[in-house]
mmCIF file with all atom_site columns, C-alpha atoms in Angstrom:
data_model
loop_
_atom_site.group_PDB
_atom_site.id
_atom_site.type_symbol
_atom_site.label_atom_id
_atom_site.label_alt_id
_atom_site.label_comp_id
_atom_site.label_asym_id
_atom_site.label_entity_id
_atom_site.label_seq_id
_atom_site.pdbx_PDB_ins_code
_atom_site.Cartn_x
_atom_site.Cartn_y
_atom_site.Cartn_z
_atom_site.occupancy
_atom_site.B_iso_or_equiv
_atom_site.pdbx_formal_charge
_atom_site.auth_seq_id
_atom_site.auth_comp_id
_atom_site.auth_asym_id
_atom_site.auth_atom_id
_atom_site.pdbx_PDB_model_num
ATOM 1   C CA . UNK A 1 1   ? -14.674 1.754   7.918   1.00 55.00 ? 1315 UNK A CA 1
ATOM 2   C CA . UNK A 1 2   ? -12.469 -0.825  9.596   1.00 54.00 ? 1316 UNK A CA 1
ATOM 3   C CA . UNK A 1 3   ? -9.159  0.437   10.896  1.00 83.00 ? 1317 UNK A CA 1
ATOM 4   C CA . UNK A 1 4   ? -6.127  -1.338  12.252  1.00 90.00 ? 1318 UNK A CA 1
ATOM 5   C CA . UNK A 1 5   ? -3.780  -0.819  15.183  1.00 92.00 ? 1319 UNK A CA 1
ATOM 6   C CA . UNK A 1 6   ? -0.270  -2.231  15.434  1.00 95.00 ? 1320 UNK A CA 1
ATOM 7   C CA . UNK A 1 7   ? 2.670   -1.786  17.814  1.00 96.00 ? 1321 UNK A CA 1
ATOM 8   C CA . UNK A 1 8   ? 5.077   0.887   16.641  1.00 95.00 ? 1322 UNK A CA 1
ATOM 9   C CA . UNK A 1 9   ? 8.137   -1.362  16.724  1.00 97.00 ? 1323 UNK A CA 1
ATOM 10  C CA . UNK A 1 10  ? 9.342   -4.849  17.635  1.00 97.00 ? 1324 UNK A CA 1
ATOM 11  C CA . UNK A 1 11  ? 12.668  -6.608  17.911  1.00 97.00 ? 1325 UNK A CA 1
ATOM 12  C CA . UNK A 1 12  ? 13.410  -10.183 16.897  1.00 97.00 ? 1326 UNK A CA 1
ATOM 13  C CA . UNK A 1 13  ? 16.572  -12.284 17.017  1.00 97.00 ? 1327 UNK A CA 1
ATOM 14  C CA . UNK A 1 14  ? 17.806  -13.663 13.719  1.00 97.00 ? 1328 UNK A CA 1
ATOM 15  C CA . UNK A 1 15  ? 16.616  -17.235 13.189  1.00 97.00 ? 1329 UNK A CA 1
ATOM 16  C CA . UNK A 1 16  ? 13.754  -16.914 15.646  1.00 97.00 ? 1330 UNK A CA 1
ATOM 17  C CA . UNK A 1 17  ? 10.075  -16.577 14.774  1.00 97.00 ? 1331 UNK A CA 1
ATOM 18  C CA . UNK A 1 18  ? 8.713   -13.050 14.500  1.00 98.00 ? 1332 UNK A CA 1
ATOM 19  C CA . UNK A 1 19  ? 5.101   -12.653 15.624  1.00 98.00 ? 1333 UNK A CA 1
ATOM 20  C CA . UNK A 1 20  ? 3.519   -9.377  14.585  1.00 98.00 ? 1334 UNK A CA 1
ATOM 21  C CA . UNK A 1 21  ? 0.088   -8.608  16.077  1.00 97.00 ? 1335 UNK A CA 1
ATOM 22  C CA . UNK A 1 22  ? -2.693  -6.484  14.643  1.00 96.00 ? 1336 UNK A CA 1
ATOM 23  C CA . UNK A 1 23  ? -6.044  -5.387  16.024  1.00 94.00 ? 1337 UNK A CA 1
ATOM 24  C CA . UNK A 1 24  ? -8.929  -4.763  13.639  1.00 91.00 ? 1338 UNK A CA 1
ATOM 25  C CA . UNK A 1 25  ? -11.884 -4.811  16.033  1.00 88.00 ? 1339 UNK A CA 1
ATOM 26  C CA . UNK A 1 26  ? -14.309 -3.052  13.664  1.00 85.00 ? 1340 UNK A CA 1
ATOM 27  C CA . UNK A 1 27  ? -13.765 -5.379  10.732  1.00 86.00 ? 1341 UNK A CA 1
ATOM 28  C CA . UNK A 1 28  ? -16.927 -6.507  8.985   1.00 82.00 ? 1342 UNK A CA 1
ATOM 29  C CA . UNK A 1 29  ? -17.802 -9.966  7.737   1.00 79.00 ? 1343 UNK A CA 1
ATOM 30  C CA . UNK A 1 30  ? -16.586 -9.677  4.156   1.00 80.00 ? 1344 UNK A CA 1
ATOM 31  C CA . UNK A 1 31  ? -13.443 -7.615  4.725   1.00 84.00 ? 1345 UNK A CA 1
ATOM 32  C CA . UNK A 1 32  ? -10.142 -9.351  4.152   1.00 88.00 ? 1346 UNK A CA 1
ATOM 33  C CA . UNK A 1 33  ? -6.983  -8.769  6.176   1.00 91.00 ? 1347 UNK A CA 1
ATOM 34  C CA . UNK A 1 34  ? -3.849  -8.168  4.108   1.00 93.00 ? 1348 UNK A CA 1
ATOM 35  C CA . UNK A 1 35  ? -0.233  -7.921  5.204   1.00 96.00 ? 1349 UNK A CA 1
ATOM 36  C CA . UNK A 1 36  ? 2.433   -6.006  3.316   1.00 96.00 ? 1350 UNK A CA 1
ATOM 37  C CA . UNK A 1 37  ? 5.948   -4.964  4.184   1.00 97.00 ? 1351 UNK A CA 1
ATOM 38  C CA . UNK A 1 38  ? 7.995   -2.002  3.059   1.00 96.00 ? 1352 UNK A CA 1
ATOM 39  C CA . UNK A 1 39  ? 11.739  -1.760  3.026   1.00 93.00 ? 1353 UNK A CA 1
ATOM 40  C CA . UNK A 1 40  ? 12.994  1.802   3.195   1.00 85.00 ? 1354 UNK A CA 1
ATOM 41  C CA . UNK A 1 41  ? 12.197  3.884   0.109   1.00 84.00 ? 1355 UNK A CA 1
ATOM 42  C CA . UNK A 1 42  ? 10.685  0.994   -1.832  1.00 91.00 ? 1356 UNK A CA 1
ATOM 43  C CA . UNK A 1 43  ? 7.121   0.101   -2.776  1.00 93.00 ? 1357 UNK A CA 1
ATOM 44  C CA . UNK A 1 44  ? 5.255   -2.160  -0.334  1.00 94.00 ? 1358 UNK A CA 1
ATOM 45  C CA . UNK A 1 45  ? 5.565   -5.888  -0.987  1.00 95.00 ? 1359 UNK A CA 1
ATOM 46  C CA . UNK A 1 46  ? 2.577   -8.220  -0.630  1.00 94.00 ? 1360 UNK A CA 1
ATOM 47  C CA . UNK A 1 47  ? 3.006   -10.979 1.960   1.00 96.00 ? 1361 UNK A CA 1
ATOM 48  C CA . UNK A 1 48  ? -0.285  -12.749 2.616   1.00 96.00 ? 1362 UNK A CA 1
ATOM 49  C CA . UNK A 1 49  ? -4.020  -12.228 3.079   1.00 93.00 ? 1363 UNK A CA 1
ATOM 50  C CA . UNK A 1 50  ? -6.989  -14.027 4.632   1.00 93.00 ? 1364 UNK A CA 1
ATOM 51  C CA . UNK A 1 51  ? -10.640 -13.797 5.582   1.00 90.00 ? 1365 UNK A CA 1
ATOM 52  C CA . UNK A 1 52  ? -11.212 -16.090 8.568   1.00 89.00 ? 1366 UNK A CA 1
ATOM 53  C CA . UNK A 1 53  ? -9.106  -19.210 8.158   1.00 84.00 ? 1367 UNK A CA 1
ATOM 54  C CA . UNK A 1 54  ? -5.410  -19.420 8.919   1.00 93.00 ? 1368 UNK A CA 1
ATOM 55  C CA . UNK A 1 55  ? -3.246  -19.045 5.839   1.00 96.00 ? 1369 UNK A CA 1
ATOM 56  C CA . UNK A 1 56  ? 0.321   -20.038 5.023   1.00 96.00 ? 1370 UNK A CA 1
ATOM 57  C CA . UNK A 1 57  ? 2.569   -19.395 2.065   1.00 95.00 ? 1371 UNK A CA 1
ATOM 58  C CA . UNK A 1 58  ? 6.286   -19.495 1.382   1.00 95.00 ? 1372 UNK A CA 1
ATOM 59  C CA . UNK A 1 59  ? 6.857   -16.196 3.172   1.00 94.00 ? 1373 UNK A CA 1
ATOM 60  C CA . UNK A 1 60  ? 4.693   -16.313 6.273   1.00 97.00 ? 1374 UNK A CA 1
ATOM 61  C CA . UNK A 1 61  ? 1.669   -17.585 8.171   1.00 98.00 ? 1375 UNK A CA 1
ATOM 62  C CA . UNK A 1 62  ? -1.413  -15.592 9.060   1.00 98.00 ? 1376 UNK A CA 1
ATOM 63  C CA . UNK A 1 63  ? -3.432  -16.468 12.139  1.00 97.00 ? 1377 UNK A CA 1
ATOM 64  C CA . UNK A 1 64  ? -6.852  -14.787 12.424  1.00 95.00 ? 1378 UNK A CA 1
ATOM 65  C CA . UNK A 1 65  ? -8.819  -15.099 15.662  1.00 94.00 ? 1379 UNK A CA 1
ATOM 66  C CA . UNK A 1 66  ? -12.229 -16.716 15.548  1.00 93.00 ? 1380 UNK A CA 1
ATOM 67  C CA . UNK A 1 67  ? -14.006 -13.403 16.177  1.00 92.00 ? 1381 UNK A CA 1
ATOM 68  C CA . UNK A 1 68  ? -11.803 -11.820 13.445  1.00 92.00 ? 1382 UNK A CA 1
ATOM 69  C CA . UNK A 1 69  ? -10.974 -8.854  15.659  1.00 92.00 ? 1383 UNK A CA 1
ATOM 70  C CA . UNK A 1 70  ? -7.249  -9.508  15.577  1.00 94.00 ? 1384 UNK A CA 1
ATOM 71  C CA . UNK A 1 71  ? -4.603  -11.359 13.625  1.00 96.00 ? 1385 UNK A CA 1
ATOM 72  C CA . UNK A 1 72  ? -0.932  -12.294 13.860  1.00 97.00 ? 1386 UNK A CA 1
ATOM 73  C CA . UNK A 1 73  ? 1.620   -12.473 11.080  1.00 98.00 ? 1387 UNK A CA 1
ATOM 74  C CA . UNK A 1 74  ? 4.311   -15.075 11.719  1.00 98.00 ? 1388 UNK A CA 1
ATOM 75  C CA . UNK A 1 75  ? 7.685   -15.077 10.005  1.00 97.00 ? 1389 UNK A CA 1
ATOM 76  C CA . UNK A 1 76  ? 8.946   -18.519 11.036  1.00 96.00 ? 1390 UNK A CA 1
ATOM 77  C CA . UNK A 1 77  ? 12.709  -17.914 10.803  1.00 95.00 ? 1391 UNK A CA 1
ATOM 78  C CA . UNK A 1 78  ? 13.466  -14.198 10.647  1.00 97.00 ? 1392 UNK A CA 1
ATOM 79  C CA . UNK A 1 79  ? 16.569  -13.043 8.776   1.00 97.00 ? 1393 UNK A CA 1
ATOM 80  C CA . UNK A 1 80  ? 18.265  -9.640  8.658   1.00 96.00 ? 1394 UNK A CA 1
ATOM 81  C CA . UNK A 1 81  ? 16.585  -9.061  5.287   1.00 95.00 ? 1395 UNK A CA 1
ATOM 82  C CA . UNK A 1 82  ? 13.187  -9.220  7.007   1.00 97.00 ? 1396 UNK A CA 1
ATOM 83  C CA . UNK A 1 83  ? 13.914  -5.900  8.729   1.00 97.00 ? 1397 UNK A CA 1
ATOM 84  C CA . UNK A 1 84  ? 11.148  -3.646  7.398   1.00 97.00 ? 1398 UNK A CA 1
ATOM 85  C CA . UNK A 1 85  ? 7.890   -1.892  8.261   1.00 97.00 ? 1399 UNK A CA 1
ATOM 86  C CA . UNK A 1 86  ? 5.009   -4.373  8.282   1.00 97.00 ? 1400 UNK A CA 1
ATOM 87  C CA . UNK A 1 87  ? 1.505   -3.138  7.513   1.00 96.00 ? 1401 UNK A CA 1
ATOM 88  C CA . UNK A 1 88  ? -1.688  -4.876  8.529   1.00 95.00 ? 1402 UNK A CA 1
ATOM 89  C CA . UNK A 1 89  ? -4.366  -3.668  6.133   1.00 91.00 ? 1403 UNK A CA 1
ATOM 90  C CA . UNK A 1 90  ? -8.089  -4.096  5.830   1.00 86.00 ? 1404 UNK A CA 1
ATOM 91  C CA . UNK A 1 91  ? -9.686  -3.894  2.426   1.00 78.00 ? 1405 UNK A CA 1
ATOM 92  C CA . UNK A 1 92  ? -12.965 -2.018  2.679   1.00 73.00 ? 1406 UNK A CA 1
ATOM 93  C CA . UNK A 1 93  ? -15.607 -0.952  0.189   1.00 70.00 ? 1407 UNK A CA 1
ATOM 94  C CA . UNK A 1 94  ? -14.128 -3.552  -2.170  1.00 67.00 ? 1408 UNK A CA 1
ATOM 95  C CA . UNK A 1 95  ? -11.606 -1.074  -3.497  1.00 76.00 ? 1409 UNK A CA 1
ATOM 96  C CA . UNK A 1 96  ? -9.892  0.810   -0.692  1.00 81.00 ? 1410 UNK A CA 1
ATOM 97  C CA . UNK A 1 97  ? -6.973  -0.405  1.361   1.00 84.00 ? 1411 UNK A CA 1
ATOM 98  C CA . UNK A 1 98  ? -6.499  1.256   4.749   1.00 83.00 ? 1412 UNK A CA 1
ATOM 99  C CA . UNK A 1 99  ? -2.799  1.531   5.690   1.00 85.00 ? 1413 UNK A CA 1
ATOM 100 C CA . UNK A 1 100 ? -1.963  2.491   9.264   1.00 81.00 ? 1414 UNK A CA 1
ATOM 101 C CA . UNK A 1 101 ? 1.514   3.406   10.462  1.00 85.00 ? 1415 UNK A CA 1
ATOM 102 C CA . UNK A 1 102 ? 2.690   -0.215  10.595  1.00 93.00 ? 1416 UNK A CA 1
ATOM 103 C CA . UNK A 1 103 ? 5.183   -2.023  12.840  1.00 97.00 ? 1417 UNK A CA 1
ATOM 104 C CA . UNK A 1 104 ? 8.906   -1.488  12.389  1.00 97.00 ? 1418 UNK A CA 1
ATOM 105 C CA . UNK A 1 105 ? 10.459  -4.946  12.771  1.00 98.00 ? 1419 UNK A CA 1
ATOM 106 C CA . UNK A 1 106 ? 14.142  -4.926  13.708  1.00 97.00 ? 1420 UNK A CA 1
ATOM 107 C CA . UNK A 1 107 ? 15.818  -8.287  13.194  1.00 97.00 ? 1421 UNK A CA 1
ATOM 108 C CA . UNK A 1 108 ? 19.047  -8.421  15.168  1.00 96.00 ? 1422 UNK A CA 1
ATOM 109 C CA . UNK A 1 109 ? 22.024  -10.764 14.745  1.00 95.00 ? 1423 UNK A CA 1
ATOM 110 C CA . UNK B 2 1   ? 9.245   -8.439  -17.617 1.00 53.00 ? 417  UNK B CA 1
ATOM 111 C CA . UNK B 2 2   ? 5.868   -7.580  -16.143 1.00 63.00 ? 418  UNK B CA 1
ATOM 112 C CA . UNK B 2 3   ? 5.065   -5.094  -13.454 1.00 93.00 ? 419  UNK B CA 1
ATOM 113 C CA . UNK B 2 4   ? 4.408   -1.496  -12.544 1.00 96.00 ? 420  UNK B CA 1
ATOM 114 C CA . UNK B 2 5   ? 6.809   1.253   -13.520 1.00 96.00 ? 421  UNK B CA 1
ATOM 115 C CA . UNK B 2 6   ? 6.982   4.746   -12.127 1.00 96.00 ? 422  UNK B CA 1
ATOM 116 C CA . UNK B 2 7   ? 9.179   7.439   -13.496 1.00 90.00 ? 423  UNK B CA 1
ATOM 117 C CA . UNK B 2 8   ? 11.236  9.248   -12.573 1.00 91.00 ? 424  UNK B CA 1
ATOM 118 C CA . UNK B 2 9   ? 12.526  7.851   -9.263  1.00 92.00 ? 425  UNK B CA 1
ATOM 119 C CA . UNK B 2 10  ? 13.461  11.329  -8.020  1.00 94.00 ? 426  UNK B CA 1
ATOM 120 C CA . UNK B 2 11  ? 11.808  14.572  -9.123  1.00 94.00 ? 427  UNK B CA 1
ATOM 121 C CA . UNK B 2 12  ? 12.568  18.139  -8.187  1.00 93.00 ? 428  UNK B CA 1
ATOM 122 C CA . UNK B 2 13  ? 10.303  21.075  -8.921  1.00 91.00 ? 429  UNK B CA 1
ATOM 123 C CA . UNK B 2 14  ? 10.047  24.707  -7.992  1.00 91.00 ? 430  UNK B CA 1
ATOM 124 C CA . UNK B 2 15  ? 7.174   25.858  -5.831  1.00 89.00 ? 431  UNK B CA 1
ATOM 125 C CA . UNK B 2 16  ? 4.131   26.898  -7.863  1.00 89.00 ? 432  UNK B CA 1
ATOM 126 C CA . UNK B 2 17  ? 4.780   24.521  -10.763 1.00 91.00 ? 433  UNK B CA 1
ATOM 127 C CA . UNK B 2 18  ? 2.509   21.667  -11.722 1.00 93.00 ? 434  UNK B CA 1
ATOM 128 C CA . UNK B 2 19  ? 4.215   18.305  -12.104 1.00 94.00 ? 435  UNK B CA 1
ATOM 129 C CA . UNK B 2 20  ? 2.990   14.998  -13.554 1.00 95.00 ? 436  UNK B CA 1
ATOM 130 C CA . UNK B 2 21  ? 4.089   11.628  -12.197 1.00 96.00 ? 437  UNK B CA 1
ATOM 131 C CA . UNK B 2 22  ? 3.969   8.654   -14.516 1.00 97.00 ? 438  UNK B CA 1
ATOM 132 C CA . UNK B 2 23  ? 2.567   5.200   -13.695 1.00 97.00 ? 439  UNK B CA 1
ATOM 133 C CA . UNK B 2 24  ? 2.397   2.363   -16.232 1.00 97.00 ? 440  UNK B CA 1
ATOM 134 C CA . UNK B 2 25  ? 1.447   -1.282  -15.748 1.00 97.00 ? 441  UNK B CA 1
ATOM 135 C CA . UNK B 2 26  ? 1.539   -4.256  -18.114 1.00 96.00 ? 442  UNK B CA 1
ATOM 136 C CA . UNK B 2 27  ? -0.297  -6.649  -15.795 1.00 94.00 ? 443  UNK B CA 1
ATOM 137 C CA . UNK B 2 28  ? -3.655  -6.144  -17.546 1.00 94.00 ? 444  UNK B CA 1
ATOM 138 C CA . UNK B 2 29  ? -5.086  -4.902  -14.248 1.00 93.00 ? 445  UNK B CA 1
ATOM 139 C CA . UNK B 2 30  ? -8.349  -2.972  -14.251 1.00 93.00 ? 446  UNK B CA 1
ATOM 140 C CA . UNK B 2 31  ? -7.879  -0.999  -11.045 1.00 93.00 ? 447  UNK B CA 1
ATOM 141 C CA . UNK B 2 32  ? -5.095  1.508   -10.353 1.00 95.00 ? 448  UNK B CA 1
ATOM 142 C CA . UNK B 2 33  ? -4.297  3.622   -7.304  1.00 95.00 ? 449  UNK B CA 1
ATOM 143 C CA . UNK B 2 34  ? -2.174  6.552   -6.178  1.00 97.00 ? 450  UNK B CA 1
ATOM 144 C CA . UNK B 2 35  ? -0.899  6.895   -2.616  1.00 96.00 ? 451  UNK B CA 1
ATOM 145 C CA . UNK B 2 36  ? 1.137   9.490   -0.794  1.00 96.00 ? 452  UNK B CA 1
ATOM 146 C CA . UNK B 2 37  ? 3.585   8.627   1.982   1.00 95.00 ? 453  UNK B CA 1
ATOM 147 C CA . UNK B 2 38  ? 5.178   11.136  4.342   1.00 94.00 ? 454  UNK B CA 1
ATOM 148 C CA . UNK B 2 39  ? 8.247   10.279  6.478   1.00 88.00 ? 455  UNK B CA 1
ATOM 149 C CA . UNK B 2 40  ? 7.456   7.758   9.201   1.00 85.00 ? 456  UNK B CA 1
ATOM 150 C CA . UNK B 2 41  ? 3.823   7.529   8.130   1.00 88.00 ? 457  UNK B CA 1
ATOM 151 C CA . UNK B 2 42  ? 1.628   4.979   6.418   1.00 89.00 ? 458  UNK B CA 1
ATOM 152 C CA . UNK B 2 43  ? 0.157   5.330   2.948   1.00 92.00 ? 459  UNK B CA 1
ATOM 153 C CA . UNK B 2 44  ? -2.775  7.637   2.245   1.00 93.00 ? 460  UNK B CA 1
ATOM 154 C CA . UNK B 2 45  ? -5.031  7.176   -0.765  1.00 93.00 ? 461  UNK B CA 1
ATOM 155 C CA . UNK B 2 46  ? -5.143  10.076  -3.243  1.00 96.00 ? 462  UNK B CA 1
ATOM 156 C CA . UNK B 2 47  ? -7.158  8.747   -6.195  1.00 96.00 ? 463  UNK B CA 1
ATOM 157 C CA . UNK B 2 48  ? -8.169  5.397   -7.588  1.00 94.00 ? 464  UNK B CA 1
ATOM 158 C CA . UNK B 2 49  ? -9.622  4.132   -10.841 1.00 94.00 ? 465  UNK B CA 1
ATOM 159 C CA . UNK B 2 50  ? -11.538 0.904   -11.392 1.00 91.00 ? 466  UNK B CA 1
ATOM 160 C CA . UNK B 2 51  ? -11.933 1.243   -15.156 1.00 92.00 ? 467  UNK B CA 1
ATOM 161 C CA . UNK B 2 52  ? -10.783 3.349   -18.075 1.00 95.00 ? 468  UNK B CA 1
ATOM 162 C CA . UNK B 2 53  ? -12.236 6.878   -18.177 1.00 96.00 ? 469  UNK B CA 1
ATOM 163 C CA . UNK B 2 54  ? -13.458 6.648   -14.592 1.00 95.00 ? 470  UNK B CA 1
ATOM 164 C CA . UNK B 2 55  ? -11.789 7.534   -11.290 1.00 96.00 ? 471  UNK B CA 1
ATOM 165 C CA . UNK B 2 56  ? -12.731 8.409   -7.715  1.00 94.00 ? 472  UNK B CA 1
ATOM 166 C CA . UNK B 2 57  ? -11.245 10.652  -5.046  1.00 95.00 ? 473  UNK B CA 1
ATOM 167 C CA . UNK B 2 58  ? -9.504  9.036   -2.151  1.00 92.00 ? 474  UNK B CA 1
ATOM 168 C CA . UNK B 2 59  ? -8.915  10.517  1.281   1.00 90.00 ? 475  UNK B CA 1
ATOM 169 C CA . UNK B 2 60  ? -6.539  13.337  0.288   1.00 95.00 ? 476  UNK B CA 1
ATOM 170 C CA . UNK B 2 61  ? -7.455  14.314  -3.292  1.00 96.00 ? 477  UNK B CA 1
ATOM 171 C CA . UNK B 2 62  ? -7.258  18.096  -2.853  1.00 96.00 ? 478  UNK B CA 1
ATOM 172 C CA . UNK B 2 63  ? -4.503  19.612  -4.977  1.00 96.00 ? 479  UNK B CA 1
ATOM 173 C CA . UNK B 2 64  ? -4.147  16.527  -7.191  1.00 97.00 ? 480  UNK B CA 1
ATOM 174 C CA . UNK B 2 65  ? -5.663  15.447  -10.494 1.00 97.00 ? 481  UNK B CA 1
ATOM 175 C CA . UNK B 2 66  ? -5.576  12.217  -12.510 1.00 98.00 ? 482  UNK B CA 1
ATOM 176 C CA . UNK B 2 67  ? -6.651  10.777  -15.839 1.00 97.00 ? 483  UNK B CA 1
ATOM 177 C CA . UNK B 2 68  ? -7.279  7.228   -17.036 1.00 97.00 ? 484  UNK B CA 1
ATOM 178 C CA . UNK B 2 69  ? -7.388  7.303   -20.824 1.00 97.00 ? 485  UNK B CA 1
ATOM 179 C CA . UNK B 2 70  ? -5.697  3.917   -21.229 1.00 97.00 ? 486  UNK B CA 1
ATOM 180 C CA . UNK B 2 71  ? -5.910  0.779   -19.126 1.00 97.00 ? 487  UNK B CA 1
ATOM 181 C CA . UNK B 2 72  ? -2.131  0.681   -18.736 1.00 97.00 ? 488  UNK B CA 1
ATOM 182 C CA . UNK B 2 73  ? -1.603  4.258   -17.616 1.00 98.00 ? 489  UNK B CA 1
ATOM 183 C CA . UNK B 2 74  ? -2.724  6.358   -14.642 1.00 98.00 ? 490  UNK B CA 1
ATOM 184 C CA . UNK B 2 75  ? -0.740  9.628   -14.445 1.00 98.00 ? 491  UNK B CA 1
ATOM 185 C CA . UNK B 2 76  ? -0.974  11.857  -11.379 1.00 97.00 ? 492  UNK B CA 1
ATOM 186 C CA . UNK B 2 77  ? -0.619  15.640  -11.588 1.00 97.00 ? 493  UNK B CA 1
ATOM 187 C CA . UNK B 2 78  ? 0.447   17.481  -8.469  1.00 96.00 ? 494  UNK B CA 1
ATOM 188 C CA . UNK B 2 79  ? -0.902  20.996  -8.905  1.00 94.00 ? 495  UNK B CA 1
ATOM 189 C CA . UNK B 2 80  ? 0.245   24.260  -7.381  1.00 89.00 ? 496  UNK B CA 1
ATOM 190 C CA . UNK B 2 81  ? -2.845  24.081  -5.140  1.00 88.00 ? 497  UNK B CA 1
ATOM 191 C CA . UNK B 2 82  ? -1.297  21.219  -3.154  1.00 90.00 ? 498  UNK B CA 1
ATOM 192 C CA . UNK B 2 83  ? 0.047   22.882  0.004   1.00 89.00 ? 499  UNK B CA 1
ATOM 193 C CA . UNK B 2 84  ? 2.758   20.368  0.918   1.00 92.00 ? 500  UNK B CA 1
ATOM 194 C CA . UNK B 2 85  ? 3.626   18.362  -2.192  1.00 94.00 ? 501  UNK B CA 1
ATOM 195 C CA . UNK B 2 86  ? 7.010   17.059  -1.048  1.00 95.00 ? 502  UNK B CA 1
ATOM 196 C CA . UNK B 2 87  ? 6.461   13.343  -0.384  1.00 96.00 ? 503  UNK B CA 1
ATOM 197 C CA . UNK B 2 88  ? 6.978   9.803   -1.638  1.00 97.00 ? 504  UNK B CA 1
ATOM 198 C CA . UNK B 2 89  ? 4.311   8.856   -4.201  1.00 97.00 ? 505  UNK B CA 1
ATOM 199 C CA . UNK B 2 90  ? 3.339   5.256   -4.846  1.00 97.00 ? 506  UNK B CA 1
ATOM 200 C CA . UNK B 2 91  ? 1.262   3.814   -7.643  1.00 97.00 ? 507  UNK B CA 1
ATOM 201 C CA . UNK B 2 92  ? -0.463  0.430   -7.370  1.00 95.00 ? 508  UNK B CA 1
ATOM 202 C CA . UNK B 2 93  ? -2.741  -1.801  -9.408  1.00 94.00 ? 509  UNK B CA 1
ATOM 203 C CA . UNK B 2 94  ? -5.164  -4.677  -8.875  1.00 91.00 ? 510  UNK B CA 1
ATOM 204 C CA . UNK B 2 95  ? -6.742  -7.154  -11.254 1.00 88.00 ? 511  UNK B CA 1
ATOM 205 C CA . UNK B 2 96  ? -10.318 -6.094  -10.436 1.00 78.00 ? 512  UNK B CA 1
ATOM 206 C CA . UNK B 2 97  ? -12.484 -5.093  -7.518  1.00 66.00 ? 513  UNK B CA 1
ATOM 207 C CA . UNK B 2 98  ? -12.835 -8.443  -5.804  1.00 72.00 ? 514  UNK B CA 1
ATOM 208 C CA . UNK B 2 99  ? -11.901 -8.824  -2.136  1.00 69.00 ? 515  UNK B CA 1
ATOM 209 C CA . UNK B 2 100 ? -9.335  -11.468 -3.004  1.00 74.00 ? 516  UNK B CA 1
ATOM 210 C CA . UNK B 2 101 ? -7.455  -9.423  -5.575  1.00 81.00 ? 517  UNK B CA 1
ATOM 211 C CA . UNK B 2 102 ? -4.016  -8.424  -4.350  1.00 87.00 ? 518  UNK B CA 1
ATOM 212 C CA . UNK B 2 103 ? -2.678  -4.921  -4.844  1.00 90.00 ? 519  UNK B CA 1
ATOM 213 C CA . UNK B 2 104 ? 0.804   -4.607  -6.347  1.00 93.00 ? 520  UNK B CA 1
ATOM 214 C CA . UNK B 2 105 ? 2.990   -1.547  -5.996  1.00 95.00 ? 521  UNK B CA 1
ATOM 215 C CA . UNK B 2 106 ? 5.467   0.288   -8.161  1.00 96.00 ? 522  UNK B CA 1
ATOM 216 C CA . UNK B 2 107 ? 8.877   1.473   -6.883  1.00 95.00 ? 523  UNK B CA 1
ATOM 217 C CA . UNK B 2 108 ? 7.657   4.991   -6.123  1.00 96.00 ? 524  UNK B CA 1
ATOM 218 C CA . UNK B 2 109 ? 8.618   8.551   -7.065  1.00 97.00 ? 525  UNK B CA 1
ATOM 219 C CA . UNK B 2 110 ? 10.140  10.867  -4.495  1.00 96.00 ? 526  UNK B CA 1
ATOM 220 C CA . UNK B 2 111 ? 9.009   14.424  -5.218  1.00 96.00 ? 527  UNK B CA 1
ATOM 221 C CA . UNK B 2 112 ? 10.809  17.379  -3.699  1.00 95.00 ? 528  UNK B CA 1
ATOM 222 C CA . UNK B 2 113 ? 9.443   20.876  -4.155  1.00 92.00 ? 529  UNK B CA 1
ATOM 223 C CA . UNK B 2 114 ? 12.015  23.570  -3.602  1.00 88.00 ? 530  UNK B CA 1
#
C-alpha cells in the first residue's frame, strides 16, 4: 500500500505562496494523489487531486513529479484563513484513503 | 441543503456503555466511511461500505460495529470492547468506487467516555 510522508509543520507569510511537499515513493500507476485540509475540530475539506498531470482549481495547484514519487500543493496567495493541517493522501485499493499526520501550515501576518 | 450530517456534535458516555453515532447523507453516494482521529494524529479507517447491506473492516475495526440498511445512513456503534473510545469520529461518503471520486466529510462527533 502506498504511504505518504510530509513535513510536520511549515510557516508562510500572508500573501505569499505556500508550497507544501509530499513524498509518496511507493505509489502505483493507477493511484491518485488527493489533498485535503482540516481546520481544528472540523471535518477535512477537499482541495484537489491528480494522477500524473499538474492540476489547478480555484483553491490551489497540484504539481506531480514525472516519476510520481512526490507532489507539491501550492496555495498561490496564502491568507490567515488557510492556517490548517494539510493532508496528502493516496487512494489505494479503489476504496481506501491513507491519511498520514499531515503538515500544520501556519500563515503569519 | 445537501451534505453529510453527524449527530450529536459532542457525546459523553460512561465507561462500559455502548454508544451509536449517527451519519446521514443526502448526496446519493454509494460508498460511506467511518474514521477515528486522536489528538495530533491523522485519520484512521474503522469501517467502510460500498453498497447497501455490505461493509468491510478498515484498519482499526476492533471494538466497533456498523450497519448499512439504507443508502443514506451508516451508523457506527462503539462497543464496550473498544479499549480507548474517546476520540473524534468522522463520517465520509463518495459517489462510487472510482479513483476519481472525491470523498466528502461530515462535521464529526467528539466522543468522551468518562
